[in-house]
Amino acid sequence: MPINPTHQEKTSIAKKTIVVLMGIVLVFSIIEGAITGYLVHSYNKHHTYPSHSIRDRVRFLLFCSWWTVVWAIAYITFHFTAAAGSVIGVVLNTLALGATWVFWLGGSASLSAAMRHRHYGNTVHHSQLRAGEGFGWATWILLTFDMLVALYVAFDTSRNGSPAKEENMRQIESPA
């Protein structure tokens, strides 16, 4: 790659970065889904949840996990099958990413707040609750980076046009 990458190269790198980050988010969401799924199953089976607040927040993180798994798979599939640089695709994906980011922020913050107000060190599944909290925040951080790159692509595409469109126009103007 040249020292000063072109607009197309920057956008291409950014789009690849989004897909790589989304793959990592997918893995973290599956892990979070397994942790929170186990907690919800165990709490429902044995009625051992520390409080209704913890129960509800763990259930919300379970929803966030599987929502993100479905959405990340759809996003990655869309990336490899859709026309590159579609403005509608960029806008829709940025909006869905924003909603997912808000879900994770709300779920992680609410579980952290609920666990800080009481001492749950001696409760059943304390370590799993902490792991769920940690993976929730880690996923939110990854989504934050992903959103920043997606916003860069969205603004760059709206300002400079689609890189795919530019390439097609060059091919039409100067046939080989």
mmCIF file with all atom_site columns, C-alpha atoms in Angstrom:
data_model
loop_
_atom_site.group_PDB
_atom_site.id
_atom_site.type_symbol
_atom_site.label_atom_id
_atom_site.label_alt_id
_atom_site.label_comp_id
_atom_site.label_asym_id
_atom_site.label_entity_id
_atom_site.label_seq_id
_atom_site.pdbx_PDB_ins_code
_atom_site.Cartn_x
_atom_site.Cartn_y
_atom_site.Cartn_z
_atom_site.occupancy
_atom_site.B_iso_or_equiv
_atom_site.pdbx_formal_charge
_atom_site.auth_seq_id
_atom_site.auth_comp_id
_atom_site.auth_asym_id
_atom_site.auth_atom_id
_atom_site.pdbx_PDB_model_num
ATOM 1   C CA . MET A 1 1   ? 0.000   0.000   0.000   1.00 0.00 ? 1   MET A CA 1
ATOM 2   C CA . PRO A 1 2   ? 1.335   3.473   -0.809  1.00 0.00 ? 2   PRO A CA 1
ATOM 3   C CA . ILE A 1 3   ? 2.379   5.863   1.947   1.00 0.00 ? 3   ILE A CA 1
ATOM 4   C CA . ASN A 1 4   ? -0.570  8.172   1.204   1.00 0.00 ? 4   ASN A CA 1
ATOM 5   C CA . PRO A 1 5   ? -3.560  5.892   0.619   1.00 0.00 ? 5   PRO A CA 1
ATOM 6   C CA . THR A 1 6   ? -6.314  7.083   -1.695  1.00 0.00 ? 6   THR A CA 1
ATOM 7   C CA . HIS A 1 7   ? -9.911  7.661   -0.704  1.00 0.00 ? 7   HIS A CA 1
ATOM 8   C CA . GLN A 1 8   ? -10.840 4.213   -2.051  1.00 0.00 ? 8   GLN A CA 1
ATOM 9   C CA . GLU A 1 9   ? -8.059  2.489   -0.118  1.00 0.00 ? 9   GLU A CA 1
ATOM 10  C CA . LYS A 1 10  ? -9.004  4.220   3.151   1.00 0.00 ? 10  LYS A CA 1
ATOM 11  C CA . THR A 1 11  ? -12.655 3.263   2.746   1.00 0.00 ? 11  THR A CA 1
ATOM 12  C CA . SER A 1 12  ? -11.721 -0.305  1.815   1.00 0.00 ? 12  SER A CA 1
ATOM 13  C CA . ILE A 1 13  ? -9.515  -0.642  4.904   1.00 0.00 ? 13  ILE A CA 1
ATOM 14  C CA . ALA A 1 14  ? -12.267 0.827   7.097   1.00 0.00 ? 14  ALA A CA 1
ATOM 15  C CA . LYS A 1 15  ? -14.870 -1.606  5.724   1.00 0.00 ? 15  LYS A CA 1
ATOM 16  C CA . LYS A 1 16  ? -12.555 -4.560  6.303   1.00 0.00 ? 16  LYS A CA 1
ATOM 17  C CA . THR A 1 17  ? -11.919 -3.303  9.836   1.00 0.00 ? 17  THR A CA 1
ATOM 18  C CA . ILE A 1 18  ? -15.669 -3.207  10.491  1.00 0.00 ? 18  ILE A CA 1
ATOM 19  C CA . VAL A 1 19  ? -16.048 -6.824  9.365   1.00 0.00 ? 19  VAL A CA 1
ATOM 20  C CA . VAL A 1 20  ? -13.099 -8.006  11.491  1.00 0.00 ? 20  VAL A CA 1
ATOM 21  C CA . LEU A 1 21  ? -14.425 -6.156  14.542  1.00 0.00 ? 21  LEU A CA 1
ATOM 22  C CA . MET A 1 22  ? -17.900 -7.555  13.887  1.00 0.00 ? 22  MET A CA 1
ATOM 23  C CA . GLY A 1 23  ? -16.424 -11.066 13.827  1.00 0.00 ? 23  GLY A CA 1
ATOM 24  C CA . ILE A 1 24  ? -14.807 -10.445 17.216  1.00 0.00 ? 24  ILE A CA 1
ATOM 25  C CA . VAL A 1 25  ? -18.097 -8.997  18.530  1.00 0.00 ? 25  VAL A CA 1
ATOM 26  C CA . LEU A 1 26  ? -19.842 -12.144 17.268  1.00 0.00 ? 26  LEU A CA 1
ATOM 27  C CA . VAL A 1 27  ? -17.468 -14.373 19.267  1.00 0.00 ? 27  VAL A CA 1
ATOM 28  C CA . PHE A 1 28  ? -17.827 -12.235 22.413  1.00 0.00 ? 28  PHE A CA 1
ATOM 29  C CA . SER A 1 29  ? -21.627 -12.247 22.039  1.00 0.00 ? 29  SER A CA 1
ATOM 30  C CA . ILE A 1 30  ? -21.710 -16.031 21.781  1.00 0.00 ? 30  ILE A CA 1
ATOM 31  C CA . ILE A 1 31  ? -19.615 -16.277 24.961  1.00 0.00 ? 31  ILE A CA 1
ATOM 32  C CA . GLU A 1 32  ? -21.852 -13.733 26.732  1.00 0.00 ? 32  GLU A CA 1
ATOM 33  C CA . GLY A 1 33  ? -24.931 -15.616 25.503  1.00 0.00 ? 33  GLY A CA 1
ATOM 34  C CA . ALA A 1 34  ? -23.556 -18.855 26.933  1.00 0.00 ? 34  ALA A CA 1
ATOM 35  C CA . ILE A 1 35  ? -22.779 -17.251 30.303  1.00 0.00 ? 35  ILE A CA 1
ATOM 36  C CA . THR A 1 36  ? -26.092 -15.421 30.653  1.00 0.00 ? 36  THR A CA 1
ATOM 37  C CA . GLY A 1 37  ? -28.034 -18.355 29.213  1.00 0.00 ? 37  GLY A CA 1
ATOM 38  C CA . TYR A 1 38  ? -26.540 -20.609 31.873  1.00 0.00 ? 38  TYR A CA 1
ATOM 39  C CA . LEU A 1 39  ? -27.363 -18.062 34.581  1.00 0.00 ? 39  LEU A CA 1
ATOM 40  C CA . VAL A 1 40  ? -30.967 -17.643 33.441  1.00 0.00 ? 40  VAL A CA 1
ATOM 41  C CA . HIS A 1 41  ? -31.422 -21.421 33.191  1.00 0.00 ? 41  HIS A CA 1
ATOM 42  C CA . SER A 1 42  ? -29.910 -22.031 36.617  1.00 0.00 ? 42  SER A CA 1
ATOM 43  C CA . TYR A 1 43  ? -31.824 -19.188 38.267  1.00 0.00 ? 43  TYR A CA 1
ATOM 44  C CA . ASN A 1 44  ? -35.112 -20.358 36.748  1.00 0.00 ? 44  ASN A CA 1
ATOM 45  C CA . LYS A 1 45  ? -34.515 -23.994 37.666  1.00 0.00 ? 45  LYS A CA 1
ATOM 46  C CA . HIS A 1 46  ? -33.386 -23.471 41.260  1.00 0.00 ? 46  HIS A CA 1
ATOM 47  C CA . HIS A 1 47  ? -34.936 -20.062 42.024  1.00 0.00 ? 47  HIS A CA 1
ATOM 48  C CA . THR A 1 48  ? -31.560 -18.877 43.352  1.00 0.00 ? 48  THR A CA 1
ATOM 49  C CA . TYR A 1 49  ? -31.319 -15.451 41.767  1.00 0.00 ? 49  TYR A CA 1
ATOM 50  C CA . PRO A 1 50  ? -29.980 -12.871 44.232  1.00 0.00 ? 50  PRO A CA 1
ATOM 51  C CA . SER A 1 51  ? -32.701 -10.333 43.420  1.00 0.00 ? 51  SER A CA 1
ATOM 52  C CA . HIS A 1 52  ? -35.342 -9.563  40.816  1.00 0.00 ? 52  HIS A CA 1
ATOM 53  C CA . SER A 1 53  ? -33.112 -6.754  39.607  1.00 0.00 ? 53  SER A CA 1
ATOM 54  C CA . ILE A 1 54  ? -30.190 -9.085  38.875  1.00 0.00 ? 54  ILE A CA 1
ATOM 55  C CA . ARG A 1 55  ? -32.526 -11.616 37.273  1.00 0.00 ? 55  ARG A CA 1
ATOM 56  C CA . ASP A 1 56  ? -34.035 -9.054  34.909  1.00 0.00 ? 56  ASP A CA 1
ATOM 57  C CA . ARG A 1 57  ? -30.701 -7.515  33.962  1.00 0.00 ? 57  ARG A CA 1
ATOM 58  C CA . VAL A 1 58  ? -29.127 -10.888 33.218  1.00 0.00 ? 58  VAL A CA 1
ATOM 59  C CA . ARG A 1 59  ? -32.134 -11.699 31.032  1.00 0.00 ? 59  ARG A CA 1
ATOM 60  C CA . PHE A 1 60  ? -31.688 -8.419  29.171  1.00 0.00 ? 60  PHE A CA 1
ATOM 61  C CA . LEU A 1 61  ? -28.007 -9.212  28.561  1.00 0.00 ? 61  LEU A CA 1
ATOM 62  C CA . LEU A 1 62  ? -29.098 -12.622 27.269  1.00 0.00 ? 62  LEU A CA 1
ATOM 63  C CA . PHE A 1 63  ? -31.376 -10.828 24.800  1.00 0.00 ? 63  PHE A CA 1
ATOM 64  C CA . CYS A 1 64  ? -28.528 -8.464  23.833  1.00 0.00 ? 64  CYS A CA 1
ATOM 65  C CA . SER A 1 65  ? -26.227 -11.413 23.218  1.00 0.00 ? 65  SER A CA 1
ATOM 66  C CA . TRP A 1 66  ? -28.481 -13.305 20.852  1.00 0.00 ? 66  TRP A CA 1
ATOM 67  C CA . TRP A 1 67  ? -29.723 -10.114 19.167  1.00 0.00 ? 67  TRP A CA 1
ATOM 68  C CA . THR A 1 68  ? -26.082 -9.290  18.444  1.00 0.00 ? 68  THR A CA 1
ATOM 69  C CA . VAL A 1 69  ? -25.316 -12.810 17.195  1.00 0.00 ? 69  VAL A CA 1
ATOM 70  C CA . VAL A 1 70  ? -28.194 -12.663 14.703  1.00 0.00 ? 70  VAL A CA 1
ATOM 71  C CA . TRP A 1 71  ? -27.422 -9.097  13.683  1.00 0.00 ? 71  TRP A CA 1
ATOM 72  C CA . ALA A 1 72  ? -23.647 -9.685  13.327  1.00 0.00 ? 72  ALA A CA 1
ATOM 73  C CA . ILE A 1 73  ? -24.213 -12.719 11.111  1.00 0.00 ? 73  ILE A CA 1
ATOM 74  C CA . ALA A 1 74  ? -26.643 -10.694 8.992   1.00 0.00 ? 74  ALA A CA 1
ATOM 75  C CA . TYR A 1 75  ? -24.172 -7.792  8.826   1.00 0.00 ? 75  TYR A CA 1
ATOM 76  C CA . ILE A 1 76  ? -21.247 -9.978  7.763   1.00 0.00 ? 76  ILE A CA 1
ATOM 77  C CA . THR A 1 77  ? -23.438 -11.763 5.204   1.00 0.00 ? 77  THR A CA 1
ATOM 78  C CA . PHE A 1 78  ? -24.696 -8.422  3.868   1.00 0.00 ? 78  PHE A CA 1
ATOM 79  C CA . HIS A 1 79  ? -21.134 -7.164  3.578   1.00 0.00 ? 79  HIS A CA 1
ATOM 80  C CA . PHE A 1 80  ? -20.090 -10.064 1.351   1.00 0.00 ? 80  PHE A CA 1
ATOM 81  C CA . THR A 1 81  ? -23.253 -10.195 -0.776  1.00 0.00 ? 81  THR A CA 1
ATOM 82  C CA . ALA A 1 82  ? -24.431 -6.582  -1.205  1.00 0.00 ? 82  ALA A CA 1
ATOM 83  C CA . ALA A 1 83  ? -23.141 -3.950  -3.560  1.00 0.00 ? 83  ALA A CA 1
ATOM 84  C CA . ALA A 1 84  ? -20.118 -2.291  -1.993  1.00 0.00 ? 84  ALA A CA 1
ATOM 85  C CA . GLY A 1 85  ? -20.678 1.263   -0.867  1.00 0.00 ? 85  GLY A CA 1
ATOM 86  C CA . SER A 1 86  ? -24.458 1.251   -0.994  1.00 0.00 ? 86  SER A CA 1
ATOM 87  C CA . VAL A 1 87  ? -25.514 4.410   0.845   1.00 0.00 ? 87  VAL A CA 1
ATOM 88  C CA . ILE A 1 88  ? -28.756 2.787   2.041   1.00 0.00 ? 88  ILE A CA 1
ATOM 89  C CA . GLY A 1 89  ? -26.793 -0.212  3.328   1.00 0.00 ? 89  GLY A CA 1
ATOM 90  C CA . VAL A 1 90  ? -24.336 2.010   5.161   1.00 0.00 ? 90  VAL A CA 1
ATOM 91  C CA . VAL A 1 91  ? -27.132 4.035   6.782   1.00 0.00 ? 91  VAL A CA 1
ATOM 92  C CA . LEU A 1 92  ? -29.175 0.976   7.808   1.00 0.00 ? 92  LEU A CA 1
ATOM 93  C CA . ASN A 1 93  ? -26.148 -0.805  9.225   1.00 0.00 ? 93  ASN A CA 1
ATOM 94  C CA . THR A 1 94  ? -25.073 2.294   11.126  1.00 0.00 ? 94  THR A CA 1
ATOM 95  C CA . LEU A 1 95  ? -28.567 2.625   12.638  1.00 0.00 ? 95  LEU A CA 1
ATOM 96  C CA . ALA A 1 96  ? -28.676 -1.067  13.605  1.00 0.00 ? 96  ALA A CA 1
ATOM 97  C CA . LEU A 1 97  ? -25.177 -0.795  15.045  1.00 0.00 ? 97  LEU A CA 1
ATOM 98  C CA . GLY A 1 98  ? -26.292 2.258   17.042  1.00 0.00 ? 98  GLY A CA 1
ATOM 99  C CA . ALA A 1 99  ? -29.287 0.391   18.482  1.00 0.00 ? 99  ALA A CA 1
ATOM 100 C CA . THR A 1 100 ? -27.088 -2.571  19.390  1.00 0.00 ? 100 THR A CA 1
ATOM 101 C CA . TRP A 1 101 ? -24.571 -0.221  21.010  1.00 0.00 ? 101 TRP A CA 1
ATOM 102 C CA . VAL A 1 102 ? -27.352 1.318   23.144  1.00 0.00 ? 102 VAL A CA 1
ATOM 103 C CA . PHE A 1 103 ? -28.608 -2.154  24.156  1.00 0.00 ? 103 PHE A CA 1
ATOM 104 C CA . TRP A 1 104 ? -25.145 -3.199  25.346  1.00 0.00 ? 104 TRP A CA 1
ATOM 105 C CA . LEU A 1 105 ? -24.522 0.077   27.155  1.00 0.00 ? 105 LEU A CA 1
ATOM 106 C CA . GLY A 1 106 ? -27.858 -0.203  28.963  1.00 0.00 ? 106 GLY A CA 1
ATOM 107 C CA . GLY A 1 107 ? -27.464 -3.881  29.818  1.00 0.00 ? 107 GLY A CA 1
ATOM 108 C CA . SER A 1 108 ? -23.867 -3.663  31.005  1.00 0.00 ? 108 SER A CA 1
ATOM 109 C CA . ALA A 1 109 ? -24.374 -0.462  32.985  1.00 0.00 ? 109 ALA A CA 1
ATOM 110 C CA . SER A 1 110 ? -27.540 -1.723  34.656  1.00 0.00 ? 110 SER A CA 1
ATOM 111 C CA . LEU A 1 111 ? -25.941 -5.023  35.714  1.00 0.00 ? 111 LEU A CA 1
ATOM 112 C CA . SER A 1 112 ? -22.877 -3.171  37.012  1.00 0.00 ? 112 SER A CA 1
ATOM 113 C CA . ALA A 1 113 ? -25.077 -0.776  38.979  1.00 0.00 ? 113 ALA A CA 1
ATOM 114 C CA . ALA A 1 114 ? -27.155 -3.593  40.453  1.00 0.00 ? 114 ALA A CA 1
ATOM 115 C CA . MET A 1 115 ? -24.078 -5.525  41.517  1.00 0.00 ? 115 MET A CA 1
ATOM 116 C CA . ARG A 1 116 ? -22.430 -2.489  43.084  1.00 0.00 ? 116 ARG A CA 1
ATOM 117 C CA . HIS A 1 117 ? -25.314 -1.663  45.401  1.00 0.00 ? 117 HIS A CA 1
ATOM 118 C CA . ARG A 1 118 ? -25.213 -4.963  47.251  1.00 0.00 ? 118 ARG A CA 1
ATOM 119 C CA . HIS A 1 119 ? -22.541 -7.406  48.238  1.00 0.00 ? 119 HIS A CA 1
ATOM 120 C CA . TYR A 1 120 ? -23.029 -10.507 46.090  1.00 0.00 ? 120 TYR A CA 1
ATOM 121 C CA . GLY A 1 121 ? -19.689 -12.152 46.896  1.00 0.00 ? 121 GLY A CA 1
ATOM 122 C CA . ASN A 1 122 ? -21.287 -15.079 48.712  1.00 0.00 ? 122 ASN A CA 1
ATOM 123 C CA . THR A 1 123 ? -24.172 -15.652 46.308  1.00 0.00 ? 123 THR A CA 1
ATOM 124 C CA . VAL A 1 124 ? -24.598 -18.547 43.934  1.00 0.00 ? 124 VAL A CA 1
ATOM 125 C CA . HIS A 1 125 ? -22.903 -17.897 40.573  1.00 0.00 ? 125 HIS A CA 1
ATOM 126 C CA . HIS A 1 126 ? -21.026 -14.773 41.690  1.00 0.00 ? 126 HIS A CA 1
ATOM 127 C CA . SER A 1 127 ? -18.134 -15.538 39.309  1.00 0.00 ? 127 SER A CA 1
ATOM 128 C CA . GLN A 1 128 ? -20.500 -16.059 36.377  1.00 0.00 ? 128 GLN A CA 1
ATOM 129 C CA . LEU A 1 129 ? -22.231 -12.762 37.141  1.00 0.00 ? 129 LEU A CA 1
ATOM 130 C CA . ARG A 1 130 ? -18.865 -10.987 37.113  1.00 0.00 ? 130 ARG A CA 1
ATOM 131 C CA . ALA A 1 131 ? -17.891 -12.745 33.870  1.00 0.00 ? 131 ALA A CA 1
ATOM 132 C CA . GLY A 1 132 ? -21.197 -11.690 32.311  1.00 0.00 ? 132 GLY A CA 1
ATOM 133 C CA . GLU A 1 133 ? -20.575 -8.132  33.427  1.00 0.00 ? 133 GLU A CA 1
ATOM 134 C CA . GLY A 1 134 ? -17.034 -8.184  32.031  1.00 0.00 ? 134 GLY A CA 1
ATOM 135 C CA . PHE A 1 135 ? -17.976 -9.651  28.660  1.00 0.00 ? 135 PHE A CA 1
ATOM 136 C CA . GLY A 1 136 ? -20.847 -7.175  28.447  1.00 0.00 ? 136 GLY A CA 1
ATOM 137 C CA . TRP A 1 137 ? -18.496 -4.228  28.846  1.00 0.00 ? 137 TRP A CA 1
ATOM 138 C CA . ALA A 1 138 ? -15.907 -5.764  26.504  1.00 0.00 ? 138 ALA A CA 1
ATOM 139 C CA . THR A 1 139 ? -18.560 -6.224  23.823  1.00 0.00 ? 139 THR A CA 1
ATOM 140 C CA . TRP A 1 140 ? -19.727 -2.638  24.285  1.00 0.00 ? 140 TRP A CA 1
ATOM 141 C CA . ILE A 1 141 ? -16.147 -1.371  23.882  1.00 0.00 ? 141 ILE A CA 1
ATOM 142 C CA . LEU A 1 142 ? -15.711 -3.391  20.672  1.00 0.00 ? 142 LEU A CA 1
ATOM 143 C CA . LEU A 1 143 ? -19.021 -2.046  19.378  1.00 0.00 ? 143 LEU A CA 1
ATOM 144 C CA . THR A 1 144 ? -17.843 1.487   20.193  1.00 0.00 ? 144 THR A CA 1
ATOM 145 C CA . PHE A 1 145 ? -14.774 1.044   17.991  1.00 0.00 ? 145 PHE A CA 1
ATOM 146 C CA . ASP A 1 146 ? -16.938 -0.594  15.330  1.00 0.00 ? 146 ASP A CA 1
ATOM 147 C CA . MET A 1 147 ? -19.381 2.314   15.415  1.00 0.00 ? 147 MET A CA 1
ATOM 148 C CA . LEU A 1 148 ? -16.609 4.894   15.102  1.00 0.00 ? 148 LEU A CA 1
ATOM 149 C CA . VAL A 1 149 ? -15.286 3.162   11.984  1.00 0.00 ? 149 VAL A CA 1
ATOM 150 C CA . ALA A 1 150 ? -18.826 2.734   10.591  1.00 0.00 ? 150 ALA A CA 1
ATOM 151 C CA . LEU A 1 151 ? -19.541 6.428   11.138  1.00 0.00 ? 151 LEU A CA 1
ATOM 152 C CA . TYR A 1 152 ? -16.295 7.280   9.334   1.00 0.00 ? 152 TYR A CA 1
ATOM 153 C CA . VAL A 1 153 ? -17.396 5.136   6.372   1.00 0.00 ? 153 VAL A CA 1
ATOM 154 C CA . ALA A 1 154 ? -20.919 6.613   6.437   1.00 0.00 ? 154 ALA A CA 1
ATOM 155 C CA . PHE A 1 155 ? -19.696 10.225  6.471   1.00 0.00 ? 155 PHE A CA 1
ATOM 156 C CA . ASP A 1 156 ? -16.970 9.506   3.939   1.00 0.00 ? 156 ASP A CA 1
ATOM 157 C CA . THR A 1 157 ? -19.413 7.756   1.606   1.00 0.00 ? 157 THR A CA 1
ATOM 158 C CA . SER A 1 158 ? -21.989 10.542  1.884   1.00 0.00 ? 158 SER A CA 1
ATOM 159 C CA . ARG A 1 159 ? -19.356 13.221  1.346   1.00 0.00 ? 159 ARG A CA 1
ATOM 160 C CA . ASN A 1 160 ? -17.272 11.604  -1.388  1.00 0.00 ? 160 ASN A CA 1
ATOM 161 C CA . GLY A 1 161 ? -19.673 9.131   -2.958  1.00 0.00 ? 161 GLY A CA 1
ATOM 162 C CA . SER A 1 162 ? -19.435 5.394   -3.175  1.00 0.00 ? 162 SER A CA 1
ATOM 163 C CA . PRO A 1 163 ? -15.952 3.992   -3.923  1.00 0.00 ? 163 PRO A CA 1
ATOM 164 C CA . ALA A 1 164 ? -17.583 1.275   -6.022  1.00 0.00 ? 164 ALA A CA 1
ATOM 165 C CA . LYS A 1 165 ? -19.446 3.926   -8.025  1.00 0.00 ? 165 LYS A CA 1
ATOM 166 C CA . GLU A 1 166 ? -16.202 5.848   -8.643  1.00 0.00 ? 166 GLU A CA 1
ATOM 167 C CA . GLU A 1 167 ? -14.471 2.689   -9.889  1.00 0.00 ? 167 GLU A CA 1
ATOM 168 C CA . ASN A 1 168 ? -17.391 1.872   -12.210 1.00 0.00 ? 168 ASN A CA 1
ATOM 169 C CA . MET A 1 169 ? -17.387 5.431   -13.593 1.00 0.00 ? 169 MET A CA 1
ATOM 170 C CA . ARG A 1 170 ? -13.655 5.210   -14.374 1.00 0.00 ? 170 ARG A CA 1
ATOM 171 C CA . GLN A 1 171 ? -14.183 1.926   -16.203 1.00 0.00 ? 171 GLN A CA 1
ATOM 172 C CA . ILE A 1 172 ? -17.032 3.420   -18.257 1.00 0.00 ? 172 ILE A CA 1
ATOM 173 C CA . GLU A 1 173 ? -15.068 6.564   -19.116 1.00 0.00 ? 173 GLU A CA 1
ATOM 174 C CA . SER A 1 174 ? -11.915 4.745   -20.191 1.00 0.00 ? 174 SER A CA 1
ATOM 175 C CA . PRO A 1 175 ? -12.746 1.284   -21.531 1.00 0.00 ? 175 PRO A CA 1
ATOM 176 C CA . ALA A 1 176 ? -9.690  -0.944  -21.792 1.00 0.00 ? 176 ALA A CA 1
#
